[in-house]
CSV table of C-alpha atoms in Angstrom, one decimal:
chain,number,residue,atom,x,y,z
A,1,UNK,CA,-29.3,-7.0,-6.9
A,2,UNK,CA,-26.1,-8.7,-6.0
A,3,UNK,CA,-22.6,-7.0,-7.6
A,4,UNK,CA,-20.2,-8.5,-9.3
A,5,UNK,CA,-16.5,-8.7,-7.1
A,6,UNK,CA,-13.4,-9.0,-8.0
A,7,UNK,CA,-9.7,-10.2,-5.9
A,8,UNK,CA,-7.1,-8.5,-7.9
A,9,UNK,CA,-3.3,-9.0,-7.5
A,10,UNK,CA,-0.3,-9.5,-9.8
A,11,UNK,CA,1.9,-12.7,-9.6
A,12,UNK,CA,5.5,-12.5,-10.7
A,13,UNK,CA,8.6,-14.5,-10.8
A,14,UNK,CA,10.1,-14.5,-6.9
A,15,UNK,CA,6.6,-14.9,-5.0
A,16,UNK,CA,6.0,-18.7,-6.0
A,17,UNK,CA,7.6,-19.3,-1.4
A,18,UNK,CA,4.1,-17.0,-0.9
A,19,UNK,CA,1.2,-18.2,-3.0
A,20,UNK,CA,1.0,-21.5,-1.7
A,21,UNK,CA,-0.8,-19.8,1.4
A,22,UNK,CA,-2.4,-16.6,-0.7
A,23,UNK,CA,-4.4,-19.6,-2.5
A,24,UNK,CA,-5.4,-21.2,0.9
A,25,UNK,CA,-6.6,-17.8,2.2
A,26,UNK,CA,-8.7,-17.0,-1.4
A,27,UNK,CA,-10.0,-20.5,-0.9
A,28,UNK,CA,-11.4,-20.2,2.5
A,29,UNK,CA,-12.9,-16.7,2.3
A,30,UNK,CA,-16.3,-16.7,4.2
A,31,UNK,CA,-17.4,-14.8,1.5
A,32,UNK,CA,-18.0,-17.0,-1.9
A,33,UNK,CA,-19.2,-15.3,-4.8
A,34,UNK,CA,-16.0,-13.5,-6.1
A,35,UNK,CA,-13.6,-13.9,-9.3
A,36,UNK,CA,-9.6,-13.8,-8.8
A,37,UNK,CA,-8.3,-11.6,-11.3
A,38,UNK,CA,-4.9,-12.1,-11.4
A,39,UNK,CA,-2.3,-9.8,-13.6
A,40,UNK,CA,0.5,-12.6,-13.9
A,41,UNK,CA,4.0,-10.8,-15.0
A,42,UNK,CA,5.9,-13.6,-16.3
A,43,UNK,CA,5.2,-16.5,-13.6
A,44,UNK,CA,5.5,-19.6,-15.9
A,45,UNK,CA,3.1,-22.0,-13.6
A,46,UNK,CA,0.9,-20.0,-12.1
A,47,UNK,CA,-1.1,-22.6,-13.0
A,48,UNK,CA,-0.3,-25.2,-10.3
A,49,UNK,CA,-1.4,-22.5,-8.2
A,50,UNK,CA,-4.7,-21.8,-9.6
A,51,UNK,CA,-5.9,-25.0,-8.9
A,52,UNK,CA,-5.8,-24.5,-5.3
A,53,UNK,CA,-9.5,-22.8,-5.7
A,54,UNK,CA,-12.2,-23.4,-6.9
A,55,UNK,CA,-13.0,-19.6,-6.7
A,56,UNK,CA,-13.3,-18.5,-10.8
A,57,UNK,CA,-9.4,-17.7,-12.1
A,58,UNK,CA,-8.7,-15.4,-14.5
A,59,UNK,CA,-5.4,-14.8,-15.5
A,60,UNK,CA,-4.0,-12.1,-18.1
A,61,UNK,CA,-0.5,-12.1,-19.0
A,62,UNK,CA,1.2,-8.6,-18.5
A,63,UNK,CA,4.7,-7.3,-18.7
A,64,UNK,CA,6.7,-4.4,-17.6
A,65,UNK,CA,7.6,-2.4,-14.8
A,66,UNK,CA,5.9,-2.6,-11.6
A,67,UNK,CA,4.2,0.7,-11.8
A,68,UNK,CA,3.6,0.0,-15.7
A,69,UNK,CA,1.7,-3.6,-14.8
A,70,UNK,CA,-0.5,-1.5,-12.0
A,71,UNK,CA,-1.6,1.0,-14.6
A,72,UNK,CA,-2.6,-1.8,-17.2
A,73,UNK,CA,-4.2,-3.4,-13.9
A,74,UNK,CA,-6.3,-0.5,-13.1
A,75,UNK,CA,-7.2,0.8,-16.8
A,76,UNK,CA,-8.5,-2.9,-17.2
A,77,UNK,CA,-10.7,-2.6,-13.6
A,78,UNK,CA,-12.2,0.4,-14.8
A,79,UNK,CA,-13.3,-0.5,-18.0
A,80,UNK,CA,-15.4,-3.7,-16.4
A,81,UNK,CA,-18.5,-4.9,-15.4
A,82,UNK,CA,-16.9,-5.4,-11.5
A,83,UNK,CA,-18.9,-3.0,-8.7
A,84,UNK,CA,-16.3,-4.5,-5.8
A,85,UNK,CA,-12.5,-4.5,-6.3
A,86,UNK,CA,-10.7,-6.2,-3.5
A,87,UNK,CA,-6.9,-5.7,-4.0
A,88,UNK,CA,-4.6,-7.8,-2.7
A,89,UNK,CA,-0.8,-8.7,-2.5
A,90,UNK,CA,0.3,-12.1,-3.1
A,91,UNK,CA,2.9,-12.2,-1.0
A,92,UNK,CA,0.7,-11.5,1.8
A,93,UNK,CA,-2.6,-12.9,2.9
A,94,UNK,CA,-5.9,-12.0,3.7
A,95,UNK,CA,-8.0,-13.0,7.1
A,96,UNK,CA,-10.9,-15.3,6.3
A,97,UNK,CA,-13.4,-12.4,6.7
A,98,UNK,CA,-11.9,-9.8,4.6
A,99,UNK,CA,-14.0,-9.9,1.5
A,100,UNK,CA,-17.3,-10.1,3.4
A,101,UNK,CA,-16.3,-7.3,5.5
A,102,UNK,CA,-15.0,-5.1,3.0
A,103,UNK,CA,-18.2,-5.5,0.8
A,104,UNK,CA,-20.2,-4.4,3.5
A,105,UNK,CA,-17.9,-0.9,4.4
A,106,UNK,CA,-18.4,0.2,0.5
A,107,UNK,CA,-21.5,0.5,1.0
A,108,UNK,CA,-20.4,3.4,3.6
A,109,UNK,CA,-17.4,4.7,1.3
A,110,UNK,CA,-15.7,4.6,-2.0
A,111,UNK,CA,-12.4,3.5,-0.4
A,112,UNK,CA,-12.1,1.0,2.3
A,113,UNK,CA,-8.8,0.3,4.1
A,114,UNK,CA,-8.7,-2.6,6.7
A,115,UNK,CA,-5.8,-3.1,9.1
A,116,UNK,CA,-2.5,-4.9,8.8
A,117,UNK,CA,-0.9,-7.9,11.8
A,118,UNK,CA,2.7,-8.1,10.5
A,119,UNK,CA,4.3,-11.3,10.4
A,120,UNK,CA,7.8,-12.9,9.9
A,121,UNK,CA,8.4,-15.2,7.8
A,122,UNK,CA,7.5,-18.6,9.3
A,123,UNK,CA,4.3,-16.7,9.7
A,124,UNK,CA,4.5,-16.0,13.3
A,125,UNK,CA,2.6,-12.8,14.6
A,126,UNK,CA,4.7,-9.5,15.1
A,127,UNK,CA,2.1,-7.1,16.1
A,128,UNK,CA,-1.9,-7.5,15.8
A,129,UNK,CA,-3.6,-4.7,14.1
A,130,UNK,CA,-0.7,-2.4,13.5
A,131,UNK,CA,-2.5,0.7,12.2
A,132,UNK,CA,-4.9,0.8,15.2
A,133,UNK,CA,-2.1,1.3,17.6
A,134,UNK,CA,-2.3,4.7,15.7
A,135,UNK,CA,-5.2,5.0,14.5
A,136,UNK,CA,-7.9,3.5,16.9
A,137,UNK,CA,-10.8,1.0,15.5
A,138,UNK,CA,-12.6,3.8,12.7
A,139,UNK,CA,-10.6,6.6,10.9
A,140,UNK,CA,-11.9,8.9,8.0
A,141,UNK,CA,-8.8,9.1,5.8
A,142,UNK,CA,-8.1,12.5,4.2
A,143,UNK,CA,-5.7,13.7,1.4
A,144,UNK,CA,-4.2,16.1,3.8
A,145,UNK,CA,-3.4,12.9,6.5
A,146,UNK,CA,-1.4,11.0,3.9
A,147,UNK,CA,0.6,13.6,2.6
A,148,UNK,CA,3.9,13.0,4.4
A,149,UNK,CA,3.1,9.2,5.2
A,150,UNK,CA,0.7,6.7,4.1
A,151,UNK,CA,-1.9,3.8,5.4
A,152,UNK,CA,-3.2,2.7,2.2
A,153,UNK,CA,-1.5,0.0,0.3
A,154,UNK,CA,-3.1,-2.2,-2.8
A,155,UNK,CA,-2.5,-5.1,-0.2
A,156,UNK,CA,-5.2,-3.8,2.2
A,157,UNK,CA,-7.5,-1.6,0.2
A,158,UNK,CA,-10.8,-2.2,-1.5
A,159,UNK,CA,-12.8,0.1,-3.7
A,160,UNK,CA,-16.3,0.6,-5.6
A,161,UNK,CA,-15.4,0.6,-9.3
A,162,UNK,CA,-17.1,3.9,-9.7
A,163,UNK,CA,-14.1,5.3,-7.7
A,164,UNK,CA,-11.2,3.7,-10.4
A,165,UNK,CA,-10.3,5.9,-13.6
A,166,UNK,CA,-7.4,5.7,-15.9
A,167,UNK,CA,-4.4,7.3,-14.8
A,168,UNK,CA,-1.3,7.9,-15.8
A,169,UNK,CA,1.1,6.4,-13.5
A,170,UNK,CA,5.3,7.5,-14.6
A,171,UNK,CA,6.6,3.6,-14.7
A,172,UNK,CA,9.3,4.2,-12.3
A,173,UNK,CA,7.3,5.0,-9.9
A,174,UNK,CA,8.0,2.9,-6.2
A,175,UNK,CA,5.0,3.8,-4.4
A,176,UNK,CA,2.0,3.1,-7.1
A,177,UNK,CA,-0.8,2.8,-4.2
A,178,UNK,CA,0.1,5.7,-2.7
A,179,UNK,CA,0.0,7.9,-5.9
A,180,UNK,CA,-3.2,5.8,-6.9
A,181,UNK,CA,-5.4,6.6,-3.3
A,182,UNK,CA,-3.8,10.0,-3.1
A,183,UNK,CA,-5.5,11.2,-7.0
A,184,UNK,CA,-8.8,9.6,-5.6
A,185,UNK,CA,-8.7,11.6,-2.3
A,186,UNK,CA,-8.3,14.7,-4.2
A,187,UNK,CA,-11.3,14.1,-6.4
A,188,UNK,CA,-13.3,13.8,-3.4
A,189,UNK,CA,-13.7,9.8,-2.6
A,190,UNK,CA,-14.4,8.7,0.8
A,191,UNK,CA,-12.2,6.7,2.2
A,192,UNK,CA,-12.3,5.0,5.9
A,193,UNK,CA,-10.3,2.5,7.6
A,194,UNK,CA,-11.6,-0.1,10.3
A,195,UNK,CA,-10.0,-3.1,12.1
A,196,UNK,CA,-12.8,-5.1,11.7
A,197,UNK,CA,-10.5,-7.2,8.9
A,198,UNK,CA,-7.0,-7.6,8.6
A,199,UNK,CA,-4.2,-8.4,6.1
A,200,UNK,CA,-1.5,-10.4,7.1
A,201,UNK,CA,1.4,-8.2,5.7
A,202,UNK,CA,4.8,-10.3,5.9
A,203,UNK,CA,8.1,-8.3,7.1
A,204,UNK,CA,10.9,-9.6,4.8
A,205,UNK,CA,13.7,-7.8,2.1
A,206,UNK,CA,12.0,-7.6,-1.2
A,207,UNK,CA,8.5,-5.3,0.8
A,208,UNK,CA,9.1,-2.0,-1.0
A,209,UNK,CA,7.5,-0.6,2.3
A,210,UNK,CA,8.0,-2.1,5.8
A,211,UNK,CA,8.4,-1.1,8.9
A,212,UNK,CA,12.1,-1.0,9.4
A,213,UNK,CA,15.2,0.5,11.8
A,214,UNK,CA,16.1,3.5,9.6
A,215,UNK,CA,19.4,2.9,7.8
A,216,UNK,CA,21.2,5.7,5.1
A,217,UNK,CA,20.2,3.5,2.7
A,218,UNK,CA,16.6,3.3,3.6
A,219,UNK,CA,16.4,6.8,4.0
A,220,UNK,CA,17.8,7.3,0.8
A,221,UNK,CA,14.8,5.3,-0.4
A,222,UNK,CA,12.0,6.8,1.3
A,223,UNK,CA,13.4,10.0,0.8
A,224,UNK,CA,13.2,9.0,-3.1
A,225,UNK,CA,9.7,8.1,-2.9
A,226,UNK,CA,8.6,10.7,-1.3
A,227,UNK,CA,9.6,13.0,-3.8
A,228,UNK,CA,8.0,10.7,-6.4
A,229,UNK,CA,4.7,11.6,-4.7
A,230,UNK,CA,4.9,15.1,-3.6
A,231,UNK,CA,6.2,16.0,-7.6
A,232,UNK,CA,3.2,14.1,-8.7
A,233,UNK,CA,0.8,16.3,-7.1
A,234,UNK,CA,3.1,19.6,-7.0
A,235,UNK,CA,1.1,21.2,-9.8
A,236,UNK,CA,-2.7,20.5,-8.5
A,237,UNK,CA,-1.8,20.6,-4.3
A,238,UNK,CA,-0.5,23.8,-3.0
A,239,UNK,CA,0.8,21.0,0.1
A,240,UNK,CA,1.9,19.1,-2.4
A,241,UNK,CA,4.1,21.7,-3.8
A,242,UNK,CA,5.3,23.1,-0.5
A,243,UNK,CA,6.3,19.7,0.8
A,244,UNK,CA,8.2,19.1,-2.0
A,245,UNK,CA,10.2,22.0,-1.8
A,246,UNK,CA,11.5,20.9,1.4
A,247,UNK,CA,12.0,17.7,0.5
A,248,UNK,CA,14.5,19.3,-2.4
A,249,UNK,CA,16.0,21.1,0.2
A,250,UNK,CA,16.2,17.9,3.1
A,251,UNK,CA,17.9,16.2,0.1
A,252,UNK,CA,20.6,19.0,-1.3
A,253,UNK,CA,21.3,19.1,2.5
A,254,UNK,CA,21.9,15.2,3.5
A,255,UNK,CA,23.8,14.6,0.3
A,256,UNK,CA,26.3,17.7,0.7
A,257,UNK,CA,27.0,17.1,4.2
A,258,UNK,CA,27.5,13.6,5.3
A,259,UNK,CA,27.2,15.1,9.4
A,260,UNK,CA,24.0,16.3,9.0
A,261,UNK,CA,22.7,13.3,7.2
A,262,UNK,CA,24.0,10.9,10.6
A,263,UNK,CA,22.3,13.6,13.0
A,264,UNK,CA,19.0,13.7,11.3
A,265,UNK,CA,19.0,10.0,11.1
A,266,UNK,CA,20.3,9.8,15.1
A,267,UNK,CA,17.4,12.5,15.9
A,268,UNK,CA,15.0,11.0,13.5
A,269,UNK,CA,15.0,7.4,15.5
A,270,UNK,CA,14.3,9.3,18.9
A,271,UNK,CA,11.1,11.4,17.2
A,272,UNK,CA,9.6,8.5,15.4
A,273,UNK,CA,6.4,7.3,16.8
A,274,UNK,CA,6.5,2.9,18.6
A,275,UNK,CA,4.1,2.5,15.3
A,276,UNK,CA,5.8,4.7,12.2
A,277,UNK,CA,3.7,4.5,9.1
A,278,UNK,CA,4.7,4.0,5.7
A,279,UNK,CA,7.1,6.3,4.6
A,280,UNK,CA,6.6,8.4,8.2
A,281,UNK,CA,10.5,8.3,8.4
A,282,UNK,CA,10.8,11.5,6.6
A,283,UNK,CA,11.0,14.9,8.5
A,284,UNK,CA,11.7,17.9,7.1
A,285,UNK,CA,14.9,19.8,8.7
A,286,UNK,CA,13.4,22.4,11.2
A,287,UNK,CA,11.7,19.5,12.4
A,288,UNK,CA,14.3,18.0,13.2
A,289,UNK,CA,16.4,20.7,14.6
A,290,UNK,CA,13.9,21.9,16.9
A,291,UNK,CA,13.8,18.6,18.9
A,292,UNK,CA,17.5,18.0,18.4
């Protein structure tokens, strides 16, 4: 019996530069037999970009905050008659195999993550297969492996649709994917990531995670978001809770003392890995000290 697959994103005002070559990329998937589901958050011709396929479009107008959209988005998933849920970002792009390939690890897993080759934005490569610097060519994600950091993004993740429930998502919340993957690894889904397939994840000023030179600012915001996360789960994860107790106390400590906060960021540079994660810029103090 063949299943039923679904490309999700959400289109907005601001990615219209982007979807020109998101279109391309849904067009020439090796993989046919798939629906674009697109959440579209007040793009008013997202039309003209629709015609670029001739994969089946459906398009629901949605409105809200990002995290608010991403909970209709995923209550709607898991009420339908999809098996396959290929999500995707539409300011990036997927490589022509990624469908096919992802169809085929689900039948491993109920969470597949495939790899990310960061580009600029004239679409020139940065780095090929960016997690497999880290991770090698197969990894068996775990809860406890992205509690302080994070791999799986709604640009480069793919589920079965008996892995999706409702959730309850607070709607300013920055890092939705993370908190999304995070409650399905703690109700026991499998999740693996290959580099058999790769997203095409563009490095620019609006990515909400990227792979950046740490600044106060941006450790300001990943400090923020990884509070988000760890308060989430403080009342189900024993981690969770202890983790964010020291991210309470990281925080009362950088904001009191303005010294502190330019050492750990200094110290933190030097520790970081040539590949940091997602949100991997985030150390808690003895950490810090101890290889100070």
């Amino acid at each position: 019996m063949s299943e039923s697959v679904c490309l999700f994103t959400v289109v907005y005002p601001g990615c219209e530069p982007y979807l020109d070559r998101f279109m391309q990329a849904v067009e020439e998937q090796d993989y046919k037999e798939f629906e674009l589901l697109v959440l579209n958050d007040g793009l008013q011709n997202f039309d003209h970009f629709a015609k670029k396929t001739e994969r089946p479009v459906r398009s629901v107008a949605v409105s809200g905050s990002i995290a608010a959209v991403r909970e209709k988005g995923i209550a709607m998933l898991a009420e339908s008659d999809y098996d396959v849920i290929i999500f995707a970002d539409a300011d990036d792009y997927p490589a022509q195999n990624r469908i096919e390939i992802a169809i085929g690890k689900l039948e491993q897993c109920d969470v597949y993550v495939n790899d990310l080759t960061t580009v600029d934005k004239y679409e020139q490569i940065l780095t090929k297969t960016y997690f497999s610097h880290r991770l090698g060519s197969r990894f068996e994600i775990t809860s406890d492996f992205i509690l302080q950091k994070n791999i799986i993004g709604l640009g480069n993740t793919s589920v079965r649709k008996t892995a999706l429930r409702k959730i309850k998502i607070p709607h300013d919340t920055i890092a939705v994917d993370w908190l999304l993957f995070t409650e399905m690894l703690h109700r026991g889904q499998k999740a693996i990531f290959t580099n058999d397939t790769t997203t095409f994840y563009r490095q620019h000023e609006e990515n909400t995670a990227g792979f950046k030179k740490l600044s106060p600012e941006r450790l300001e915001h990943s400090l923020k978001v990884q509070l988000q996360n760890a308060s989430y789960f403080r009342e189900e994860s024993k981690s969770h809770l202890k983790w964010h107790k020291k991210l309470v106390k990281l925080q009362s400590t950088i904001t009191q003392n303005g010294y502190i906060k330019d050492d750990y960021i200094n110290n933190l540079e030097l520790m970081l890995p040539q590949y940091p994660l997602w949100w991997e810029e985030i150390k808690y103090l003895n950490e810090i000290i101890q290889n100070s």
